């Protein structure tokens, strides 16, 4: 599914460290690997800006040097994703209009995941297939459509044919229309699917998607979230920098877990499935962060997920 945090890694940018509080005490165990690019993207606020002072403060808390941040900002401005007003820690970064959409997380996918965890989105037994035939002359559009299908959790069956256990037709069609290749896309919904000689739904799910790899990412999210939850539940107040650091860590690890997750219905997953536990602990972290939020220029990511969290933790 589409990741909650925009941005990828760049060689030399990643840091893996247990950040420290301002008094030198560790924020929590389970180091989180975060790239400077991911950090900058995660610091985008609701008004599409990044306060460089806060950016450097959180970067330092994560063990990143000022030089790393400066080089990353320079690259992002050079790519046209951001504009910059001012210099150094007094600068203000602003997301450009062309890049803004890529910074909006797929909140509806997150909401759907929590609905599945609560048993509110049971599987209807249907397989959703999409096939496309796009000519070589439109290779860029074909590649873009394939990438969209994969990010929506589609599993390849054979050349140009993909399957999902979720209704995704509207999303695929919307992208195909954007790319002007909608006439070359075919949709099929069927309760019957056989790949080779296998037709058992559980066996098909296990063979079509890397479930153990996905499960391991969720187990790591559980460990990271529990460590941060212990800090959030501890005595004393956290500074804004400490809260932002925890927000970025959780968002980064959540992205790492959710990005490859096709959000298969519970009926197709092995039991117990760690995804539900991971999201439960994460929601409790978000709940604590919501209660401690000082409303001072909150990050876009935090605000976009606030409504989802409230739905989960406040019946």
PDB file of C-alpha atoms in Angstrom:
ATOM      1  CA  UNK A   1       0.000   0.000   0.000  1.00  0.00           C
ATOM      2  CA  UNK A   2       1.014   3.595  -0.430  1.00  0.00           C
ATOM      3  CA  UNK A   3       3.370   4.650   2.335  1.00  0.00           C
ATOM      4  CA  UNK A   4       2.476   7.188   4.974  1.00  0.00           C
ATOM      5  CA  UNK A   5       5.725   9.093   4.617  1.00  0.00           C
ATOM      6  CA  UNK A   6       6.943  10.348   1.270  1.00  0.00           C
ATOM      7  CA  UNK A   7      10.569  10.096   0.302  1.00  0.00           C
ATOM      8  CA  UNK A   8      13.270   7.490  -0.146  1.00  0.00           C
ATOM      9  CA  UNK A   9      16.807   6.951   0.965  1.00  0.00           C
ATOM     10  CA  UNK A  10      19.967   8.373  -0.457  1.00  0.00           C
ATOM     11  CA  UNK A  11      23.331   6.728   0.000  1.00  0.00           C
ATOM     12  CA  UNK A  12      25.100   8.123   3.039  1.00  0.00           C
ATOM     13  CA  UNK A  13      21.954   9.725   4.436  1.00  0.00           C
ATOM     14  CA  UNK A  14      20.697   6.959   6.689  1.00  0.00           C
ATOM     15  CA  UNK A  15      21.318   7.005  10.412  1.00  0.00           C
ATOM     16  CA  UNK A  16      20.578   4.211  12.829  1.00  0.00           C
ATOM     17  CA  UNK A  17      20.781   5.418  16.385  1.00  0.00           C
ATOM     18  CA  UNK A  18      18.893   5.463  19.650  1.00  0.00           C
ATOM     19  CA  UNK A  19      18.153   9.190  20.054  1.00  0.00           C
ATOM     20  CA  UNK A  20      18.703  10.884  23.388  1.00  0.00           C
ATOM     21  CA  UNK A  21      16.577  13.221  25.427  1.00  0.00           C
ATOM     22  CA  UNK A  22      17.838  16.727  26.015  1.00  0.00           C
ATOM     23  CA  UNK A  23      19.118  15.612  29.432  1.00  0.00           C
ATOM     24  CA  UNK A  24      21.138  12.824  27.783  1.00  0.00           C
ATOM     25  CA  UNK A  25      18.839   9.920  28.682  1.00  0.00           C
ATOM     26  CA  UNK A  26      17.787   7.584  25.850  1.00  0.00           C
ATOM     27  CA  UNK A  27      14.331   8.154  24.386  1.00  0.00           C
ATOM     28  CA  UNK A  28      13.768   4.422  24.069  1.00  0.00           C
ATOM     29  CA  UNK A  29      15.300   1.216  22.729  1.00  0.00           C
ATOM     30  CA  UNK A  30      15.103  -0.259  19.247  1.00  0.00           C
ATOM     31  CA  UNK A  31      17.063   2.121  17.040  1.00  0.00           C
ATOM     32  CA  UNK A  32      15.175   3.361  13.980  1.00  0.00           C
ATOM     33  CA  UNK A  33      16.937   3.838  10.667  1.00  0.00           C
ATOM     34  CA  UNK A  34      15.915   7.175   9.187  1.00  0.00           C
ATOM     35  CA  UNK A  35      17.286   8.985   6.156  1.00  0.00           C
ATOM     36  CA  UNK A  36      17.673  12.756   6.155  1.00  0.00           C
ATOM     37  CA  UNK A  37      15.282  12.897   3.198  1.00  0.00           C
ATOM     38  CA  UNK A  38      12.627  11.013   5.156  1.00  0.00           C
ATOM     39  CA  UNK A  39      13.215  13.319   8.107  1.00  0.00           C
ATOM     40  CA  UNK A  40      12.706  16.471   6.031  1.00  0.00           C
ATOM     41  CA  UNK A  41       9.550  15.065   4.480  1.00  0.00           C
ATOM     42  CA  UNK A  42       8.240  14.017   7.876  1.00  0.00           C
ATOM     43  CA  UNK A  43       8.775  17.530   9.255  1.00  0.00           C
ATOM     44  CA  UNK A  44       6.474  19.159   6.686  1.00  0.00           C
ATOM     45  CA  UNK A  45       3.759  21.094   8.508  1.00  0.00           C
ATOM     46  CA  UNK A  46       0.139  21.715   7.591  1.00  0.00           C
ATOM     47  CA  UNK A  47       1.052  24.956   5.838  1.00  0.00           C
ATOM     48  CA  UNK A  48       3.488  23.052   3.566  1.00  0.00           C
ATOM     49  CA  UNK A  49       6.575  24.475   5.300  1.00  0.00           C
ATOM     50  CA  UNK A  50       9.462  23.109   7.334  1.00  0.00           C
ATOM     51  CA  UNK A  51      11.027  25.166  10.120  1.00  0.00           C
ATOM     52  CA  UNK A  52      14.767  24.664   9.676  1.00  0.00           C
ATOM     53  CA  UNK A  53      15.442  25.284  13.372  1.00  0.00           C
ATOM     54  CA  UNK A  54      13.193  22.387  14.356  1.00  0.00           C
ATOM     55  CA  UNK A  55      14.565  20.280  11.509  1.00  0.00           C
ATOM     56  CA  UNK A  56      18.150  20.645  12.732  1.00  0.00           C
ATOM     57  CA  UNK A  57      17.119  20.057  16.357  1.00  0.00           C
ATOM     58  CA  UNK A  58      15.357  16.780  15.542  1.00  0.00           C
ATOM     59  CA  UNK A  59      18.183  15.734  13.199  1.00  0.00           C
ATOM     60  CA  UNK A  60      20.719  16.271  15.968  1.00  0.00           C
ATOM     61  CA  UNK A  61      18.556  14.264  18.386  1.00  0.00           C
ATOM     62  CA  UNK A  62      18.641  11.435  15.852  1.00  0.00           C
ATOM     63  CA  UNK A  63      22.435  11.612  15.589  1.00  0.00           C
ATOM     64  CA  UNK A  64      22.572  13.414  12.231  1.00  0.00           C
ATOM     65  CA  UNK A  65      25.104  16.167  11.608  1.00  0.00           C
ATOM     66  CA  UNK A  66      24.254  19.672  10.411  1.00  0.00           C
ATOM     67  CA  UNK A  67      26.280  18.959   7.271  1.00  0.00           C
ATOM     68  CA  UNK A  68      24.062  15.987   6.397  1.00  0.00           C
ATOM     69  CA  UNK A  69      20.961  18.129   6.742  1.00  0.00           C
ATOM     70  CA  UNK A  70      22.430  20.981   4.673  1.00  0.00           C
ATOM     71  CA  UNK A  71      23.389  18.627   1.831  1.00  0.00           C
ATOM     72  CA  UNK A  72      19.952  16.969   1.852  1.00  0.00           C
ATOM     73  CA  UNK A  73      18.154  20.326   1.795  1.00  0.00           C
ATOM     74  CA  UNK A  74      20.365  21.440  -1.073  1.00  0.00           C
ATOM     75  CA  UNK A  75      19.446  18.312  -3.048  1.00  0.00           C
ATOM     76  CA  UNK A  76      15.718  18.698  -2.379  1.00  0.00           C
ATOM     77  CA  UNK A  77      15.786  22.342  -3.458  1.00  0.00           C
ATOM     78  CA  UNK A  78      17.794  21.393  -6.541  1.00  0.00           C
ATOM     79  CA  UNK A  79      15.230  18.724  -7.438  1.00  0.00           C
ATOM     80  CA  UNK A  80      12.451  21.303  -7.238  1.00  0.00           C
ATOM     81  CA  UNK A  81      10.622  19.663  -4.314  1.00  0.00           C
ATOM     82  CA  UNK A  82      11.243  22.596  -1.970  1.00  0.00           C
ATOM     83  CA  UNK A  83      12.022  26.283  -2.125  1.00  0.00           C
ATOM     84  CA  UNK A  84      14.131  27.925   0.586  1.00  0.00           C
ATOM     85  CA  UNK A  85      13.781  31.291   2.275  1.00  0.00           C
ATOM     86  CA  UNK A  86      16.688  32.334   4.492  1.00  0.00           C
ATOM     87  CA  UNK A  87      19.728  30.310   5.498  1.00  0.00           C
ATOM     88  CA  UNK A  88      20.817  27.802   8.117  1.00  0.00           C
ATOM     89  CA  UNK A  89      18.655  27.230  11.171  1.00  0.00           C
ATOM     90  CA  UNK A  90      16.653  30.378  10.466  1.00  0.00           C
ATOM     91  CA  UNK A  91      15.553  29.196   7.039  1.00  0.00           C
ATOM     92  CA  UNK A  92      12.035  28.265   6.033  1.00  0.00           C
ATOM     93  CA  UNK A  93      11.559  25.458   3.525  1.00  0.00           C
ATOM     94  CA  UNK A  94       8.390  25.381   1.479  1.00  0.00           C
ATOM     95  CA  UNK A  95       7.027  22.428  -0.509  1.00  0.00           C
ATOM     96  CA  UNK A  96       6.549  23.425  -4.141  1.00  0.00           C
ATOM     97  CA  UNK A  97       3.114  23.169  -5.724  1.00  0.00           C
ATOM     98  CA  UNK A  98       4.195  20.374  -8.076  1.00  0.00           C
ATOM     99  CA  UNK A  99       5.526  18.235  -5.201  1.00  0.00           C
ATOM    100  CA  UNK A 100       2.706  18.831  -2.717  1.00  0.00           C
ATOM    101  CA  UNK A 101       0.571  15.822  -3.641  1.00  0.00           C
ATOM    102  CA  UNK A 102       3.427  13.414  -2.939  1.00  0.00           C
ATOM    103  CA  UNK A 103       3.517  14.629   0.665  1.00  0.00           C
ATOM    104  CA  UNK A 104      -0.078  13.706   1.404  1.00  0.00           C
ATOM    105  CA  UNK A 105      -0.138  10.248   3.003  1.00  0.00           C
ATOM    106  CA  UNK A 106      -2.678   7.628   1.962  1.00  0.00           C
ATOM    107  CA  UNK A 107      -4.844   8.149   5.016  1.00  0.00           C
ATOM    108  CA  UNK A 108      -7.703   6.050   3.632  1.00  0.00           C
ATOM    109  CA  UNK A 109      -5.433   3.003   3.429  1.00  0.00           C
ATOM    110  CA  UNK A 110      -4.496   3.472   7.069  1.00  0.00           C
ATOM    111  CA  UNK A 111      -8.157   3.830   8.000  1.00  0.00           C
ATOM    112  CA  UNK A 112      -8.942   0.639   6.059  1.00  0.00           C
ATOM    113  CA  UNK A 113      -6.183  -1.242   7.915  1.00  0.00           C
ATOM    114  CA  UNK A 114      -7.645  -0.261  11.282  1.00  0.00           C
ATOM    115  CA  UNK A 115     -11.130  -1.237  10.085  1.00  0.00           C
ATOM    116  CA  UNK A 116      -9.777  -4.672   9.182  1.00  0.00           C
ATOM    117  CA  UNK A 117      -8.181  -4.982  12.621  1.00  0.00           C
ATOM    118  CA  UNK A 118     -11.554  -4.279  14.229  1.00  0.00           C
ATOM    119  CA  UNK A 119     -13.383  -6.807  12.056  1.00  0.00           C
ATOM    120  CA  UNK A 120     -15.268  -4.097  10.155  1.00  0.00           C
ATOM    121  CA  UNK A 121     -13.983  -5.004   6.691  1.00  0.00           C
ATOM    122  CA  UNK A 122     -14.469  -8.776   6.248  1.00  0.00           C
ATOM    123  CA  UNK A 123     -13.492 -10.451   3.002  1.00  0.00           C
ATOM    124  CA  UNK A 124     -16.388 -11.157   0.637  1.00  0.00           C
ATOM    125  CA  UNK A 125     -14.504 -14.026  -1.012  1.00  0.00           C
ATOM    126  CA  UNK A 126     -13.858 -12.175  -4.265  1.00  0.00           C
ATOM    127  CA  UNK A 127     -10.576 -11.866  -6.118  1.00  0.00           C
ATOM    128  CA  UNK A 128     -10.045  -8.635  -8.054  1.00  0.00           C
ATOM    129  CA  UNK A 129      -7.973  -8.957 -11.200  1.00  0.00           C
ATOM    130  CA  UNK A 130      -6.544  -6.214 -13.397  1.00  0.00           C
ATOM    131  CA  UNK A 131      -4.909  -6.791 -16.766  1.00  0.00           C
ATOM    132  CA  UNK A 132      -3.404  -4.147 -19.010  1.00  0.00           C
ATOM    133  CA  UNK A 133      -2.001  -4.031 -22.503  1.00  0.00           C
ATOM    134  CA  UNK A 134      -0.205  -0.745 -23.134  1.00  0.00           C
ATOM    135  CA  UNK A 135       1.880  -0.355 -26.308  1.00  0.00           C
ATOM    136  CA  UNK A 136       5.639   0.160 -26.267  1.00  0.00           C
ATOM    137  CA  UNK A 137       5.102   3.687 -27.541  1.00  0.00           C
ATOM    138  CA  UNK A 138       3.587   4.518 -24.138  1.00  0.00           C
ATOM    139  CA  UNK A 139       6.252   2.769 -22.080  1.00  0.00           C
ATOM    140  CA  UNK A 140       6.460   5.516 -19.429  1.00  0.00           C
ATOM    141  CA  UNK A 141       2.698   5.345 -18.823  1.00  0.00           C
ATOM    142  CA  UNK A 142       2.819   1.547 -18.744  1.00  0.00           C
ATOM    143  CA  UNK A 143       5.611   1.548 -16.150  1.00  0.00           C
ATOM    144  CA  UNK A 144       3.804   4.141 -14.062  1.00  0.00           C
ATOM    145  CA  UNK A 145       0.580   2.125 -14.112  1.00  0.00           C
ATOM    146  CA  UNK A 146       2.458  -1.038 -13.109  1.00  0.00           C
ATOM    147  CA  UNK A 147       4.089   0.825 -10.212  1.00  0.00           C
ATOM    148  CA  UNK A 148       0.690   2.069  -9.048  1.00  0.00           C
ATOM    149  CA  UNK A 149      -0.778  -1.440  -9.164  1.00  0.00           C
ATOM    150  CA  UNK A 150       2.130  -2.838  -7.153  1.00  0.00           C
ATOM    151  CA  UNK A 151       1.879  -0.055  -4.578  1.00  0.00           C
ATOM    152  CA  UNK A 152      -1.806  -0.836  -4.202  1.00  0.00           C
ATOM    153  CA  UNK A 153      -0.822  -4.352  -3.152  1.00  0.00           C
ATOM    154  CA  UNK A 154      -1.350  -6.162  -6.435  1.00  0.00           C
ATOM    155  CA  UNK A 155       0.456  -9.467  -6.915  1.00  0.00           C
ATOM    156  CA  UNK A 156       1.671 -10.385 -10.422  1.00  0.00           C
ATOM    157  CA  UNK A 157       0.177 -13.546 -11.889  1.00  0.00           C
ATOM    158  CA  UNK A 158       1.759 -13.327 -15.322  1.00  0.00           C
ATOM    159  CA  UNK A 159       2.717 -10.633 -17.801  1.00  0.00           C
ATOM    160  CA  UNK A 160       0.347  -7.673 -17.384  1.00  0.00           C
ATOM    161  CA  UNK A 161      -2.046  -9.524 -15.047  1.00  0.00           C
ATOM    162  CA  UNK A 162      -2.328  -8.699 -11.324  1.00  0.00           C
ATOM    163  CA  UNK A 163      -4.603  -9.740  -8.464  1.00  0.00           C
ATOM    164  CA  UNK A 164      -5.785  -8.192  -5.207  1.00  0.00           C
ATOM    165  CA  UNK A 165      -8.138  -9.397  -2.485  1.00  0.00           C
ATOM    166  CA  UNK A 166      -9.495  -5.860  -2.089  1.00  0.00           C
ATOM    167  CA  UNK A 167     -11.745  -3.807  -4.343  1.00  0.00           C
ATOM    168  CA  UNK A 168      -9.285  -1.542  -6.122  1.00  0.00           C
ATOM    169  CA  UNK A 169     -10.924  -0.948  -9.475  1.00  0.00           C
ATOM    170  CA  UNK A 170     -11.710   2.744  -8.895  1.00  0.00           C
ATOM    171  CA  UNK A 171      -8.153   3.506  -7.811  1.00  0.00           C
ATOM    172  CA  UNK A 172      -6.554   1.679 -10.740  1.00  0.00           C
ATOM    173  CA  UNK A 173      -8.963   3.241 -13.223  1.00  0.00           C
ATOM    174  CA  UNK A 174      -8.351   6.741 -11.864  1.00  0.00           C
ATOM    175  CA  UNK A 175      -4.613   6.319 -12.377  1.00  0.00           C
ATOM    176  CA  UNK A 176      -5.087   4.773 -15.818  1.00  0.00           C
ATOM    177  CA  UNK A 177      -7.193   7.772 -16.865  1.00  0.00           C
ATOM    178  CA  UNK A 178      -4.542  10.160 -15.593  1.00  0.00           C
ATOM    179  CA  UNK A 179      -2.024   8.325 -17.755  1.00  0.00           C
ATOM    180  CA  UNK A 180      -4.443   8.226 -20.727  1.00  0.00           C
ATOM    181  CA  UNK A 181      -4.285   4.408 -20.991  1.00  0.00           C
ATOM    182  CA  UNK A 182      -7.696   3.518 -19.541  1.00  0.00           C
ATOM    183  CA  UNK A 183      -8.812   1.829 -22.789  1.00  0.00           C
ATOM    184  CA  UNK A 184      -6.080  -0.780 -22.374  1.00  0.00           C
ATOM    185  CA  UNK A 185      -7.125  -1.948 -18.896  1.00  0.00           C
ATOM    186  CA  UNK A 186      -9.445  -4.900 -18.145  1.00  0.00           C
ATOM    187  CA  UNK A 187     -11.084  -5.669 -14.792  1.00  0.00           C
ATOM    188  CA  UNK A 188     -12.424  -8.992 -13.544  1.00  0.00           C
ATOM    189  CA  UNK A 189     -14.008  -9.852 -10.175  1.00  0.00           C
ATOM    190  CA  UNK A 190     -14.441 -13.538  -9.392  1.00  0.00           C
ATOM    191  CA  UNK A 191     -14.805 -15.848  -6.385  1.00  0.00           C
ATOM    192  CA  UNK A 192     -12.662 -18.403  -8.215  1.00  0.00           C
ATOM    193  CA  UNK A 193      -8.904 -18.152  -8.684  1.00  0.00           C
ATOM    194  CA  UNK A 194      -6.535 -20.993  -9.498  1.00  0.00           C
ATOM    195  CA  UNK A 195      -2.831 -20.532 -10.076  1.00  0.00           C
ATOM    196  CA  UNK A 196      -1.375 -23.702 -11.511  1.00  0.00           C
ATOM    197  CA  UNK A 197      -3.170 -26.373  -9.516  1.00  0.00           C
ATOM    198  CA  UNK A 198      -3.691 -24.251  -6.385  1.00  0.00           C
ATOM    199  CA  UNK A 199      -7.087 -22.753  -5.573  1.00  0.00           C
ATOM    200  CA  UNK A 200      -7.135 -22.680  -1.753  1.00  0.00           C
ATOM    201  CA  UNK A 201      -7.354 -18.987  -0.713  1.00  0.00           C
ATOM    202  CA  UNK A 202      -4.896 -19.297   2.202  1.00  0.00           C
ATOM    203  CA  UNK A 203      -2.352 -21.146   0.099  1.00  0.00           C
ATOM    204  CA  UNK A 204      -2.750 -18.637  -2.736  1.00  0.00           C
ATOM    205  CA  UNK A 205      -2.193 -15.697  -0.401  1.00  0.00           C
ATOM    206  CA  UNK A 206       0.940 -17.324   1.032  1.00  0.00           C
ATOM    207  CA  UNK A 207       2.361 -17.970  -2.438  1.00  0.00           C
ATOM    208  CA  UNK A 208       1.445 -14.637  -4.036  1.00  0.00           C
ATOM    209  CA  UNK A 209       2.606 -12.234  -1.287  1.00  0.00           C
ATOM    210  CA  UNK A 210       5.794 -12.343   0.892  1.00  0.00           C
ATOM    211  CA  UNK A 211       3.798 -12.680   4.119  1.00  0.00           C
ATOM    212  CA  UNK A 212       6.681 -13.682   6.401  1.00  0.00           C
ATOM    213  CA  UNK A 213       8.760 -10.701   5.292  1.00  0.00           C
ATOM    214  CA  UNK A 214       5.788  -8.389   5.850  1.00  0.00           C
ATOM    215  CA  UNK A 215       5.100  -9.983   9.247  1.00  0.00           C
ATOM    216  CA  UNK A 216       8.709  -9.419  10.327  1.00  0.00           C
ATOM    217  CA  UNK A 217       8.425  -5.713   9.496  1.00  0.00           C
ATOM    218  CA  UNK A 218       5.316  -5.511  11.669  1.00  0.00           C
ATOM    219  CA  UNK A 219       7.094  -7.310  14.521  1.00  0.00           C
ATOM    220  CA  UNK A 220       9.808  -4.689  14.368  1.00  0.00           C
ATOM    221  CA  UNK A 221       7.153  -1.963  14.428  1.00  0.00           C
ATOM    222  CA  UNK A 222       5.741  -3.574  17.586  1.00  0.00           C
ATOM    223  CA  UNK A 223       9.163  -3.450  19.269  1.00  0.00           C
ATOM    224  CA  UNK A 224       9.838   0.146  18.232  1.00  0.00           C
ATOM    225  CA  UNK A 225       6.363   1.318  19.240  1.00  0.00           C
ATOM    226  CA  UNK A 226       6.506  -0.404  22.636  1.00  0.00           C
ATOM    227  CA  UNK A 227       9.830   1.287  23.392  1.00  0.00           C
ATOM    228  CA  UNK A 228       8.401   4.712  22.475  1.00  0.00           C
ATOM    229  CA  UNK A 229       5.179   4.019  24.377  1.00  0.00           C
ATOM    230  CA  UNK A 230       7.181   3.325  27.532  1.00  0.00           C
ATOM    231  CA  UNK A 231       8.845   6.712  27.161  1.00  0.00           C
ATOM    232  CA  UNK A 232       5.532   8.476  26.495  1.00  0.00           C
ATOM    233  CA  UNK A 233       3.976   6.856  29.559  1.00  0.00           C
ATOM    234  CA  UNK A 234       6.945   7.712  31.744  1.00  0.00           C
ATOM    235  CA  UNK A 235       7.158  10.511  34.279  1.00  0.00           C
ATOM    236  CA  UNK A 236       7.977  14.048  33.293  1.00  0.00           C
ATOM    237  CA  UNK A 237       7.118  16.127  30.266  1.00  0.00           C
ATOM    238  CA  UNK A 238       8.726  15.695  26.876  1.00  0.00           C
ATOM    239  CA  UNK A 239      10.081  18.689  25.014  1.00  0.00           C
ATOM    240  CA  UNK A 240       8.693  19.522  21.581  1.00  0.00           C
ATOM    241  CA  UNK A 241      11.922  18.263  19.995  1.00  0.00           C
ATOM    242  CA  UNK A 242      11.553  14.948  21.847  1.00  0.00           C
ATOM    243  CA  UNK A 243       7.939  14.594  20.729  1.00  0.00           C
ATOM    244  CA  UNK A 244       8.800  15.423  17.125  1.00  0.00           C
ATOM    245  CA  UNK A 245      11.649  12.900  17.231  1.00  0.00           C
ATOM    246  CA  UNK A 246       9.291  10.165  18.426  1.00  0.00           C
ATOM    247  CA  UNK A 247       6.705  11.139  15.784  1.00  0.00           C
ATOM    248  CA  UNK A 248       9.309  10.865  13.016  1.00  0.00           C
ATOM    249  CA  UNK A 249      10.617   7.534  14.314  1.00  0.00           C
ATOM    250  CA  UNK A 250       7.126   6.034  14.513  1.00  0.00           C
ATOM    251  CA  UNK A 251       6.149   7.373  11.096  1.00  0.00           C
ATOM    252  CA  UNK A 252       9.348   6.028   9.546  1.00  0.00           C
ATOM    253  CA  UNK A 253       8.924   2.549  10.998  1.00  0.00           C
ATOM    254  CA  UNK A 254       5.209   2.557  10.153  1.00  0.00           C
ATOM    255  CA  UNK A 255       6.074   3.396   6.556  1.00  0.00           C
ATOM    256  CA  UNK A 256       8.616   0.582   6.454  1.00  0.00           C
ATOM    257  CA  UNK A 257       5.962  -1.874   7.651  1.00  0.00           C
ATOM    258  CA  UNK A 258       3.031  -0.623   5.581  1.00  0.00           C
ATOM    259  CA  UNK A 259       4.753   0.050   2.266  1.00  0.00           C
ATOM    260  CA  UNK A 260       4.882  -3.627   1.158  1.00  0.00           C
ATOM    261  CA  UNK A 261       1.675  -4.658   2.971  1.00  0.00           C
ATOM    262  CA  UNK A 262      -1.209  -5.515   0.579  1.00  0.00           C
ATOM    263  CA  UNK A 263      -3.638  -5.268   3.540  1.00  0.00           C
ATOM    264  CA  UNK A 264      -5.023  -8.733   2.925  1.00  0.00           C
ATOM    265  CA  UNK A 265      -8.272  -9.517   4.758  1.00  0.00           C
ATOM    266  CA  UNK A 266      -7.842 -11.353   8.056  1.00  0.00           C
ATOM    267  CA  UNK A 267      -9.464 -14.433   6.481  1.00  0.00           C
ATOM    268  CA  UNK A 268      -6.376 -14.869   4.264  1.00  0.00           C
ATOM    269  CA  UNK A 269      -3.667 -14.209   6.843  1.00  0.00           C
ATOM    270  CA  UNK A 270      -1.865 -16.607   9.190  1.00  0.00           C
ATOM    271  CA  UNK A 271      -2.854 -16.369  12.859  1.00  0.00           C
ATOM    272  CA  UNK A 272      -1.738 -14.578  14.887  1.00  0.00           C
ATOM    273  CA  UNK A 273      -0.932 -11.755  12.468  1.00  0.00           C
ATOM    274  CA  UNK A 274       1.438  -9.103  13.949  1.00  0.00           C
ATOM    275  CA  UNK A 275       0.055  -6.273  11.803  1.00  0.00           C
ATOM    276  CA  UNK A 276      -2.962  -5.796  14.069  1.00  0.00           C
ATOM    277  CA  UNK A 277      -0.803  -5.724  17.210  1.00  0.00           C
ATOM    278  CA  UNK A 278       1.614  -3.275  15.604  1.00  0.00           C
ATOM    279  CA  UNK A 279      -1.148  -0.846  14.710  1.00  0.00           C
ATOM    280  CA  UNK A 280      -2.694  -1.197  18.167  1.00  0.00           C
ATOM    281  CA  UNK A 281       0.526  -0.245  19.966  1.00  0.00           C
ATOM    282  CA  UNK A 282       1.174   2.514  17.430  1.00  0.00           C
ATOM    283  CA  UNK A 283      -2.314   3.935  18.007  1.00  0.00           C
ATOM    284  CA  UNK A 284      -1.630   4.062  21.735  1.00  0.00           C
ATOM    285  CA  UNK A 285       1.571   6.016  21.030  1.00  0.00           C
ATOM    286  CA  UNK A 286      -0.334   8.421  18.793  1.00  0.00           C
ATOM    287  CA  UNK A 287      -2.989   8.783  21.499  1.00  0.00           C
ATOM    288  CA  UNK A 288      -0.359   9.913  24.008  1.00  0.00           C
ATOM    289  CA  UNK A 289       1.156  12.289  21.469  1.00  0.00           C
ATOM    290  CA  UNK A 290      -2.272  13.763  20.790  1.00  0.00           C
ATOM    291  CA  UNK A 291      -2.790  14.485  24.467  1.00  0.00           C
ATOM    292  CA  UNK A 292       0.646  16.113  24.736  1.00  0.00           C
ATOM    293  CA  UNK A 293       0.427  18.090  21.481  1.00  0.00           C
ATOM    294  CA  UNK A 294       0.935  21.814  22.048  1.00  0.00           C
ATOM    295  CA  UNK A 295      -0.681  22.768  18.712  1.00  0.00           C
ATOM    296  CA  UNK A 296       2.405  24.758  17.767  1.00  0.00           C
ATOM    297  CA  UNK A 297       2.699  24.244  14.009  1.00  0.00           C
ATOM    298  CA  UNK A 298       2.065  20.476  14.121  1.00  0.00           C
ATOM    299  CA  UNK A 299       3.488  18.297  11.389  1.00  0.00           C
ATOM    300  CA  UNK A 300       1.221  17.490   8.471  1.00  0.00           C
ATOM    301  CA  UNK A 301       1.689  13.769   9.067  1.00  0.00           C
ATOM    302  CA  UNK A 302       0.547  13.987  12.675  1.00  0.00           C
ATOM    303  CA  UNK A 303      -2.547  16.022  11.882  1.00  0.00           C
ATOM    304  CA  UNK A 304      -3.604  13.862   8.935  1.00  0.00           C
ATOM    305  CA  UNK A 305      -3.549  10.760  11.116  1.00  0.00           C
ATOM    306  CA  UNK A 306      -5.114  12.421  14.155  1.00  0.00           C
ATOM    307  CA  UNK A 307      -8.676  11.711  13.007  1.00  0.00           C
ATOM    308  CA  UNK A 308      -7.860   8.055  12.287  1.00  0.00           C
ATOM    309  CA  UNK A 309      -6.264   7.666  15.706  1.00  0.00           C
ATOM    310  CA  UNK A 310      -9.260   9.218  17.431  1.00  0.00           C
ATOM    311  CA  UNK A 311     -11.541   6.759  15.638  1.00  0.00           C
ATOM    312  CA  UNK A 312      -9.435   3.885  16.931  1.00  0.00           C
ATOM    313  CA  UNK A 313      -8.727   4.916  20.511  1.00  0.00           C
ATOM    314  CA  UNK A 314     -11.984   6.749  21.210  1.00  0.00           C
ATOM    315  CA  UNK A 315     -14.957   4.455  20.444  1.00  0.00           C
TER     316      UNK A 315
END
